[in-house]
Amino acid sequence: MEFGWNPEEQAHRTSIRALLAETLPPNWEEVSVHGPGSDAQTAYSKQFCALLAERGLLIPHWPAAHGGEDAPVWHQFILGEEMWAAGEPRGAQYMNVNWVGPVLMRFGSPAQLEKHLPPVRRGESIWCQGFSEPSAGSDLAALRTTATPVEGGYRVSGAKIWTSYAGKADTCFLLARIPAGAGGASGKAAIVILLTDMRSEGIQVKPIPSLIGEGDIHEVFFDEVFVPAADRLGAEGQAWEIINFALQNERVGIARYEFSARTLDRAVARLKAEKRWDDPVIRDRAARALMLCEAARMLVYRVVDGKARDLPPDAFASVARWAVVQADNGVNDFMTEFLPDGLLGADPVQQAHHQRAIAAGIASGAAEIQLNLIARRWLGLPGEPARL
Ligand SMILES: Cc1cc2nc3c(=O)[nH]c(=O)nc-3n(C[C@H](O)[C@H](O)[C@H](O)COP(=O)(O)OP(=O)(O)OC[C@H]3O[C@@H](n4cnc5c(N)ncnc54)[C@H](O)[C@@H]3O)c2cc1C
């Protein structure tokens, strides 16, 4: 079997690297340590995404009918690998191109497409994902935020937590439930998705200070917020199907192993410069970390290959995500043990990797839940996995 890239794919990769080398500011490494939710990176990501849009590199994989170029899945994926390896200069906007746009194209009304896609295509809009709540993380179906039907729309009340980029977001992809007393169905069927304007009256956003970067995670409170019915995505009762589709796109969208592998290369270069590379323990541990990165790469490629061939998503996406978390942690553990000063500021790239690695097994659904999914969907073991 041939795992190499064809000349066209190689040329695509080379041109993206050249663009990054030409465009990223000299202090980019220091900027990226502040995190994708920080003021500095948000401002830069808008400028950078506008440039990508101008050069046809923001949404080339989208259908031409929606402003893309019908580019092959692998082209988009190579772009993602290079962006992640460079510390993801698209910032929060990677979500828009990976899953928000595709979900809207599949399930949105013509009016919703007209409202939301143009700013995403221009690289201007920031979205946040209002899923998790204080008592509904892994068990997402337990969410309690209510959307009570009123004339012309819904009144939303409740609280979300860990919402990335909420302080900067224009729109929230918000999950809420129609209360049983207000005519709602029960369980998952009562959930609705509301594309909520973050400037609406009654929304309060509180940043949660954290190690993973400035302005990244938040609590968001909704107090009788009016959301017009026209902003509900899909029909009442259809939300769970849409959420499933969104999470499948979200989970394979991030080529984090590329960032881990290149951060490991950088750590090895430093160990060589410090004349520590002859230590067999260090070499052995570096080789193990590299193996985790390469295993993750191959498993992710298998998922992307399935997508490129239009195969239905299967449990392999969970295997790949588990492997990506192991790669993140393997490289982070290696550097924590042998180059601990890097985490404390001696190397901004290592520090940025550390910040992402410590959250890797929790964000986008806890890694343990992936094991549940693998057990049930692949190994055929009994039991109901908590999250999708
Ligand atoms: C950096 C970061 C960014 C995030 N961004 C967002 C965002 O933008 N939007 C959003 O909605 N959410 C976001 N989240 C929240 C994230 O999706 C949740 O943290 C995650 O789903 C886990 O939920 P929880 O925190 O409630 O933990 P819990 O579900 O309470 O889990 C706690 C622990 O118990 C384990 N566990 C729980 N249930 C089971 C089970 N059935 N079997 C085995 N183990 C189990 C979990 O694996 C975990 O280790 C973010 C989280 C982080 C860390």
PDB file of C-alpha atoms and ligand atoms in Angstrom, residues 129-132 137-138 161-164 212 217 359 362-366 368-369 372 386-387, ligand 1:
ATOM      1  CA  GLN A 129     -20.469  25.970  20.854  1.00  0.00           C
ATOM      2  CA  GLY A 130     -23.053  26.113  23.654  1.00  0.00           C
ATOM      3  CA  PHE A 131     -23.323  22.415  24.501  1.00  0.00           C
ATOM      4  CA  SER A 132     -21.855  21.640  27.960  1.00  0.00           C
ATOM      5  CA  GLY A 137     -20.876  17.246  29.827  1.00  0.00           C
ATOM      6  CA  SER A 138     -20.316  13.644  28.850  1.00  0.00           C
ATOM      7  CA  ILE A 161     -20.020  26.175  30.915  1.00  0.00           C
ATOM      8  CA  TRP A 162     -16.579  25.708  29.342  1.00  0.00           C
ATOM      9  CA  THR A 163     -17.801  27.578  26.257  1.00  0.00           C
ATOM     10  CA  SER A 164     -14.715  28.343  24.186  1.00  0.00           C
ATOM     11  CA  ILE A 212      -4.829  26.807  28.752  1.00  0.00           C
ATOM     12  CA  ILE A 217     -13.270  29.097  28.290  1.00  0.00           C
ATOM     13  CA  ALA A 359      -7.064  19.814  27.856  1.00  0.00           C
ATOM     14  CA  ILE A 362     -11.460  16.593  27.899  1.00  0.00           C
ATOM     15  CA  ALA A 363     -12.376  19.149  25.212  1.00  0.00           C
ATOM     16  CA  SER A 364     -14.656  17.920  22.373  1.00  0.00           C
ATOM     17  CA  GLY A 365     -15.890  15.157  24.682  1.00  0.00           C
ATOM     18  CA  ALA A 366     -13.828  13.259  27.265  1.00  0.00           C
ATOM     19  CA  GLU A 368     -12.836   7.956  28.131  1.00  0.00           C
ATOM     20  CA  ILE A 369     -16.176   8.303  26.380  1.00  0.00           C
ATOM     21  CA  ASN A 372     -17.093   3.508  25.595  1.00  0.00           C
ATOM     22  CA  ALA A 386     -23.027   8.595  27.547  1.00  0.00           C
ATOM     23  CA  ARG A 387     -22.014  11.104  24.890  1.00  0.00           C
TER      24      ARG A 387
HETATM   25  C1  LIG B   1     -10.443  23.406  26.856  1.00  0.00           C
HETATM   26  C2  LIG B   1     -11.877  23.008  26.838  1.00  0.00           C
HETATM   27  C3  LIG B   1     -12.707  23.606  25.909  1.00  0.00           C
HETATM   28  C4  LIG B   1     -14.049  23.246  25.874  1.00  0.00           C
HETATM   29  N1  LIG B   1     -14.867  23.893  24.997  1.00  0.00           N
HETATM   30  C5  LIG B   1     -16.185  23.632  24.999  1.00  0.00           C
HETATM   31  C6  LIG B   1     -17.060  24.354  24.143  1.00  0.00           C
HETATM   32  O1  LIG B   1     -16.649  25.231  23.391  1.00  0.00           O
HETATM   33  N2  LIG B   1     -18.371  24.082  24.209  1.00  0.00           N
HETATM   34  C7  LIG B   1     -18.891  23.129  25.030  1.00  0.00           C
HETATM   35  O2  LIG B   1     -20.087  22.906  25.007  1.00  0.00           O
HETATM   36  N3  LIG B   1     -18.084  22.414  25.872  1.00  0.00           N
HETATM   37  C8  LIG B   1     -16.746  22.653  25.856  1.00  0.00           C
HETATM   38  N4  LIG B   1     -15.919  21.971  26.697  1.00  0.00           N
HETATM   39  C9  LIG B   1     -16.494  21.012  27.630  1.00  0.00           C
HETATM   40  C10 LIG B   1     -16.236  19.565  27.269  1.00  0.00           C
HETATM   41  O3  LIG B   1     -16.981  19.151  26.151  1.00  0.00           O
HETATM   42  C11 LIG B   1     -16.588  18.751  28.527  1.00  0.00           C
HETATM   43  O4  LIG B   1     -15.670  19.127  29.537  1.00  0.00           O
HETATM   44  C12 LIG B   1     -16.539  17.286  28.298  1.00  0.00           C
HETATM   45  O5  LIG B   1     -17.614  16.911  27.471  1.00  0.00           O
HETATM   46  C13 LIG B   1     -16.600  16.503  29.624  1.00  0.00           C
HETATM   47  O6  LIG B   1     -17.711  16.897  30.369  1.00  0.00           O
HETATM   48  P1  LIG B   1     -17.577  17.318  31.919  1.00  0.00           P
HETATM   49  O7  LIG B   1     -16.492  18.340  32.007  1.00  0.00           O
HETATM   50  O8  LIG B   1     -18.916  17.681  32.396  1.00  0.00           O
HETATM   51  O9  LIG B   1     -17.034  16.021  32.632  1.00  0.00           O
HETATM   52  P2  LIG B   1     -17.886  14.747  33.080  1.00  0.00           P
HETATM   53  O10 LIG B   1     -18.807  14.349  31.992  1.00  0.00           O
HETATM   54  O11 LIG B   1     -18.479  15.027  34.407  1.00  0.00           O
HETATM   55  O12 LIG B   1     -16.746  13.669  33.202  1.00  0.00           O
HETATM   56  C14 LIG B   1     -15.812  13.685  34.288  1.00  0.00           C
HETATM   57  C15 LIG B   1     -14.925  12.450  34.137  1.00  0.00           C
HETATM   58  O13 LIG B   1     -15.725  11.272  34.234  1.00  0.00           O
HETATM   59  C16 LIG B   1     -15.551  10.468  33.066  1.00  0.00           C
HETATM   60  N5  LIG B   1     -16.837   9.911  32.658  1.00  0.00           N
HETATM   61  C17 LIG B   1     -18.028  10.524  32.613  1.00  0.00           C
HETATM   62  N6  LIG B   1     -18.985   9.703  32.162  1.00  0.00           N
HETATM   63  C18 LIG B   1     -18.375   8.506  31.918  1.00  0.00           C
HETATM   64  C19 LIG B   1     -18.823   7.254  31.420  1.00  0.00           C
HETATM   65  N7  LIG B   1     -20.106   7.067  31.093  1.00  0.00           N
HETATM   66  N8  LIG B   1     -17.920   6.260  31.287  1.00  0.00           N
HETATM   67  C20 LIG B   1     -16.613   6.451  31.612  1.00  0.00           C
HETATM   68  N9  LIG B   1     -16.124   7.629  32.089  1.00  0.00           N
HETATM   69  C21 LIG B   1     -16.998   8.641  32.240  1.00  0.00           C
HETATM   70  C22 LIG B   1     -15.059  11.411  31.983  1.00  0.00           C
HETATM   71  O14 LIG B   1     -14.312  10.738  31.014  1.00  0.00           O
HETATM   72  C23 LIG B   1     -14.210  12.383  32.785  1.00  0.00           C
HETATM   73  O15 LIG B   1     -12.924  11.850  32.973  1.00  0.00           O
HETATM   74  C24 LIG B   1     -14.564  22.280  26.753  1.00  0.00           C
HETATM   75  C25 LIG B   1     -13.707  21.667  27.675  1.00  0.00           C
HETATM   76  C26 LIG B   1     -12.387  22.027  27.724  1.00  0.00           C
HETATM   77  C27 LIG B   1     -11.485  21.378  28.714  1.00  0.00           C
END
